[in-house]
mmCIF file of C-alpha atoms in Angstrom:
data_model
loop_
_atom_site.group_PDB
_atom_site.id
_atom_site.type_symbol
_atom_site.label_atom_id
_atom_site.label_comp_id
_atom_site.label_asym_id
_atom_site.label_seq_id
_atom_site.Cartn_x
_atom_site.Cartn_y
_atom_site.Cartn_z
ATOM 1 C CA UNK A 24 0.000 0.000 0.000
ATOM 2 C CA UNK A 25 3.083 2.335 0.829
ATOM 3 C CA UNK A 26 3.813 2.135 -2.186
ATOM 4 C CA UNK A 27 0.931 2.428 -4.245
ATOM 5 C CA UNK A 28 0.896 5.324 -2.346
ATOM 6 C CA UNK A 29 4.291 6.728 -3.592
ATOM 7 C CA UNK A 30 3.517 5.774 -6.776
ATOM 8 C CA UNK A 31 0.447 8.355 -6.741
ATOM 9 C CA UNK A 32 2.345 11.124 -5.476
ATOM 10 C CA UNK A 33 4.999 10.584 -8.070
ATOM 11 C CA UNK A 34 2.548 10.595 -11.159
ATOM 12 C CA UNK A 35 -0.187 12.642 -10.330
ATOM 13 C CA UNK A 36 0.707 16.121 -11.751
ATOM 14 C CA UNK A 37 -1.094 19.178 -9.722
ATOM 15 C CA UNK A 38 -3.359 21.947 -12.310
ATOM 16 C CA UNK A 39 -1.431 25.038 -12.039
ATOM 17 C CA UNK A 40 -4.860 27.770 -12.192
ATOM 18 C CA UNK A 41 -3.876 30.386 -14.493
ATOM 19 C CA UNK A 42 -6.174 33.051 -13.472
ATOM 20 C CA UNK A 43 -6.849 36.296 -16.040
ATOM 21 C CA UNK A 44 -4.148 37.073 -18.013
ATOM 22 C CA UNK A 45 -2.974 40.988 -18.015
ATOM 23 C CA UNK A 46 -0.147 42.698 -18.599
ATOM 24 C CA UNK A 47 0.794 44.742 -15.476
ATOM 25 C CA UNK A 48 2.349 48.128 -16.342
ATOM 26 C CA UNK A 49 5.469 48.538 -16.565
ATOM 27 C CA UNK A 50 7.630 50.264 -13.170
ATOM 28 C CA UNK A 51 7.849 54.179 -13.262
ATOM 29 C CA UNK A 52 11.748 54.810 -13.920
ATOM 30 C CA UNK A 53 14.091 56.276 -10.618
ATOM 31 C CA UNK A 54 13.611 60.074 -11.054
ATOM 32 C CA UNK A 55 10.663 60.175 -13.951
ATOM 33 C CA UNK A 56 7.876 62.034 -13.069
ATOM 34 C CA UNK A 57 5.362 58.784 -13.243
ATOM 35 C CA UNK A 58 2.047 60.260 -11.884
ATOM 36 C CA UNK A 59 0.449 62.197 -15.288
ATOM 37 C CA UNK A 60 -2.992 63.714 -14.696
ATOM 38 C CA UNK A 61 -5.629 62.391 -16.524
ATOM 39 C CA UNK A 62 -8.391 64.051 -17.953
ATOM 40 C CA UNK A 63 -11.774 62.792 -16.847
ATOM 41 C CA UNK A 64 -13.637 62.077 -19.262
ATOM 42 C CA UNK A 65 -10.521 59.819 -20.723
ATOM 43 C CA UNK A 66 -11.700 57.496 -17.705
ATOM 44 C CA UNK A 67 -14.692 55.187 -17.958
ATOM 45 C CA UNK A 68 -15.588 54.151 -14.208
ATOM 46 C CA UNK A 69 -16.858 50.720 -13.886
ATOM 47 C CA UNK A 70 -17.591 49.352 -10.308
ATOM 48 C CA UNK A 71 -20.290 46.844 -8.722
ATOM 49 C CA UNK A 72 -21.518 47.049 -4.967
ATOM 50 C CA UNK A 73 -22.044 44.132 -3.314
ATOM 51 C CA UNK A 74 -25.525 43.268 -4.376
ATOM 52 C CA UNK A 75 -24.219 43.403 -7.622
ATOM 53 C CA UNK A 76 -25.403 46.459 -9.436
ATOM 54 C CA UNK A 77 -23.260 47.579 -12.055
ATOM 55 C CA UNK A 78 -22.330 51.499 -12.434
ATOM 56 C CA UNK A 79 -21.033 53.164 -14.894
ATOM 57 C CA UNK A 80 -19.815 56.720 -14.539
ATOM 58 C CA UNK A 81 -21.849 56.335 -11.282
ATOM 59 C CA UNK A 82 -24.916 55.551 -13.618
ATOM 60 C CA UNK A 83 -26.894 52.525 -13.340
ATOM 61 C CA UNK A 84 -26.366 49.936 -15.895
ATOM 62 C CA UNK A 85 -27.832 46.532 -17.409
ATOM 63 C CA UNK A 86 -24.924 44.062 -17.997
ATOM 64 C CA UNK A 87 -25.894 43.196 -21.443
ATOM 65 C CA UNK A 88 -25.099 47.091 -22.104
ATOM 66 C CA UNK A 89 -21.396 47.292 -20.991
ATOM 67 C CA UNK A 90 -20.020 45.881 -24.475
ATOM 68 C CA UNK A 91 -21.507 48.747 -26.346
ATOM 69 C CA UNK A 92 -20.948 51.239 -23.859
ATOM 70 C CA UNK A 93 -16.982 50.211 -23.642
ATOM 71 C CA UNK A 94 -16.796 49.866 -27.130
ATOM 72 C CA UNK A 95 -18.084 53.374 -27.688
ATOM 73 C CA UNK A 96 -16.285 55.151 -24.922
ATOM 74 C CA UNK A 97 -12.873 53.905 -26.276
ATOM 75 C CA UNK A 98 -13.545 54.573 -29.856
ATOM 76 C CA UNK A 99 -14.672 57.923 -29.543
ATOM 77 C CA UNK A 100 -12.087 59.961 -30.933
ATOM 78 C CA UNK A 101 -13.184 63.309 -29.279
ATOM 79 C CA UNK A 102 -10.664 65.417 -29.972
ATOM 80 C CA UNK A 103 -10.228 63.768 -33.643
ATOM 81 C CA UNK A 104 -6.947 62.993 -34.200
ATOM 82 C CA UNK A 105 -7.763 59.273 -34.619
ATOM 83 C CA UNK A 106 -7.919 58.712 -38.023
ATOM 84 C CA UNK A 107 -9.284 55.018 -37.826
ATOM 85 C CA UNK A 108 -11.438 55.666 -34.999
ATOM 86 C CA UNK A 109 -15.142 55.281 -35.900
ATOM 87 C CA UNK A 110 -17.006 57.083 -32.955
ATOM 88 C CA UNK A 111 -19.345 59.680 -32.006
ATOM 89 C CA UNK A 112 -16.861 62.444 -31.850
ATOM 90 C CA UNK A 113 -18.122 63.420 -28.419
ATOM 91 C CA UNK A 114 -16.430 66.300 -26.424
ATOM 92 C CA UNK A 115 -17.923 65.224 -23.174
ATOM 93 C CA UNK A 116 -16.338 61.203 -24.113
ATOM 94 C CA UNK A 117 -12.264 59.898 -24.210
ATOM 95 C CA UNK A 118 -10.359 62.377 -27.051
ATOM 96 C CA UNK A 119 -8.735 58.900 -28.599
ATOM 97 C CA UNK A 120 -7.810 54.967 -27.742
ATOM 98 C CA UNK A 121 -4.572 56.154 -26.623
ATOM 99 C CA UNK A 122 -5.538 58.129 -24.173
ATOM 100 C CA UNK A 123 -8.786 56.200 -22.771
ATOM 101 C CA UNK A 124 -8.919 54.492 -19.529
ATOM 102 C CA UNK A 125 -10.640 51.880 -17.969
ATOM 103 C CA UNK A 126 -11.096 52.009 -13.910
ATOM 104 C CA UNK A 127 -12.398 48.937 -12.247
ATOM 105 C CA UNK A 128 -13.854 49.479 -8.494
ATOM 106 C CA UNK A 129 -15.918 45.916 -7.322
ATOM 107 C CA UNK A 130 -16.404 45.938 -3.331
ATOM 108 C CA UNK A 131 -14.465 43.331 -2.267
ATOM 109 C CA UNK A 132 -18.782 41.876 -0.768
ATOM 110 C CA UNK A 133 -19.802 41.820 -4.717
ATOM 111 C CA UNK A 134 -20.010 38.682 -6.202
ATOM 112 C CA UNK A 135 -17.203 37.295 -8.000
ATOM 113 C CA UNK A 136 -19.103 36.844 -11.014
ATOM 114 C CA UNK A 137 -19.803 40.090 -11.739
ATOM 115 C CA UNK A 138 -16.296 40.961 -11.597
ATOM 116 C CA UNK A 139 -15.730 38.229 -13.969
ATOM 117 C CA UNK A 140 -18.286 39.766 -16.214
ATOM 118 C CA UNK A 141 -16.777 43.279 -16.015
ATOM 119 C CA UNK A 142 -13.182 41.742 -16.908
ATOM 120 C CA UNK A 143 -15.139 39.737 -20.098
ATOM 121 C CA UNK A 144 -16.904 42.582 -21.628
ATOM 122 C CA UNK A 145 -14.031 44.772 -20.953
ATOM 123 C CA UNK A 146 -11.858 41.780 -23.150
ATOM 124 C CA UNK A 147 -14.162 41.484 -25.673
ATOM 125 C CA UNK A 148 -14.619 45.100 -26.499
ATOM 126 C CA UNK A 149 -11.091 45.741 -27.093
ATOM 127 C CA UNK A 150 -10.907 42.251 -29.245
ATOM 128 C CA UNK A 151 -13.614 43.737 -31.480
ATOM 129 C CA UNK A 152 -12.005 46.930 -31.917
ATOM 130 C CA UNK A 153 -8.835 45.351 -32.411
ATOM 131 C CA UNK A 154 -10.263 42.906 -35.355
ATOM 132 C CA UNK A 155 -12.566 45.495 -36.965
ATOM 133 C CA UNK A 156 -8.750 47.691 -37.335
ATOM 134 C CA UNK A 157 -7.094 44.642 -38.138
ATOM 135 C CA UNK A 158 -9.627 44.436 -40.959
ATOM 136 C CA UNK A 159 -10.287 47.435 -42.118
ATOM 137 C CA UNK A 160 -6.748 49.032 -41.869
ATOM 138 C CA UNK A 161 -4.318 45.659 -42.263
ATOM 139 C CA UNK A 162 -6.916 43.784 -44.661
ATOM 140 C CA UNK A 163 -6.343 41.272 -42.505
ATOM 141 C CA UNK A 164 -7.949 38.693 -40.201
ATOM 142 C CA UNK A 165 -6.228 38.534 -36.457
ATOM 143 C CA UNK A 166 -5.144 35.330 -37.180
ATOM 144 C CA UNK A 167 -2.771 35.977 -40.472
ATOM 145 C CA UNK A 168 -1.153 38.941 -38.801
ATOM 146 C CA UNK A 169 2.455 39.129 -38.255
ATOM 147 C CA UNK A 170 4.375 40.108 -35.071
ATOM 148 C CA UNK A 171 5.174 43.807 -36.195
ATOM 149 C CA UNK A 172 1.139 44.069 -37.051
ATOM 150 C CA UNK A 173 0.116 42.412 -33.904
ATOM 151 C CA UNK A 174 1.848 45.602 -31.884
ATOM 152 C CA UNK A 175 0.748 47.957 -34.111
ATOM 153 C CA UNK A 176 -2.887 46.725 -33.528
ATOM 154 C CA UNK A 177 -2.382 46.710 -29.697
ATOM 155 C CA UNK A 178 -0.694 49.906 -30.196
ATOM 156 C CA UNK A 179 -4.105 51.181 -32.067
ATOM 157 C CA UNK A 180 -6.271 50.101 -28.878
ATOM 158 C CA UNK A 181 -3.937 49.951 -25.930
ATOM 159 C CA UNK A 182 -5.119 47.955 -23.228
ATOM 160 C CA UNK A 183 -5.487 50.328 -19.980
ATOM 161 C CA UNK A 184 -6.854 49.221 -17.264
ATOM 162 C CA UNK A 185 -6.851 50.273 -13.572
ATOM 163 C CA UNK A 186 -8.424 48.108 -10.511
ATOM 164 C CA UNK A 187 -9.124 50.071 -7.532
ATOM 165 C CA UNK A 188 -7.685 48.742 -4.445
ATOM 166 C CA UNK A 189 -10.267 46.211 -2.656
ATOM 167 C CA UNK A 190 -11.751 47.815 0.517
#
């Protein structure tokens, strides 16, 4: 039995969990001033309480309605010096993809899922804006682009994000 026993413990191999893959940003240089003031309406405020309601820009929101909402907010070339962008031009929304920001505040008493959901539409949105430039700029599907095109696509629709610490 001992060692059927060792046996187990030297075959089975233990699932490493992966969790949600993001790219932390990178560390603000010795003497560089790192803390650059953002404009507010470059920042799209997402947070959930902990009955789950979802705000946005401290406005109550439906789920289902985040995609669109995201989508819109980063794409909306307000100050129109994007010349792929495709959005509403709106002065009171982000000035351009570069500059747009994402802040994420769940209460730590919200359920997990909705913070799951958040982090999913928040993916998705930038994967559709990043395939509808790969498209229509590249004449390319995601899948056939090469290295250099795959940065200049993230470059396009850089990936900012900012979680509020958990209180």
């Amino acid at each position: 039995a001992f060692l059927l026993l060792i046996f187990f413990l030297v075959s089975t191999t233990i699932p490493q969990d992966k969790g949600i893959a993001r790219m932390l940003p990178q560390e603000c240089p010795p003497g560089q001033p790192c803390s650059e003031k953002m404009n507010e309406r470059n920042m799209l405020m997402i947070s959930a309480n902990a009955v789950g309601d979802l705000y946005v820009n401290k406005e109550l929101m439906e789920m289902k309605d985040l995609h669109e909402t995201i989508i819109k907010f980063i794409d909306n070339n307000g100050d129109k010096t994007c010349d792929y962008c495709n959005g509403d031009k709106d002065i009171a929304a982000s000035d351009n993809p570069n500059l747009a920001a994402i802040l994420i505040d769940v209460q730590a008493a919200a359920p997990y899922r909705h913070f799951i959901s958040i982090q999913d539409e928040i993916t998705k949105s930038y994967e559709v804006l990043r395939t509808k430039y790969a498209k229509e700029i590249l004449n390319k599907n995601p899948d056939e682009l090469t290295a250099v095109e795959l940065k200049q696509v993230k470059e396009a629709y850089p990936f900012r994000i900012s979680e509020a610490a958990v209180d």
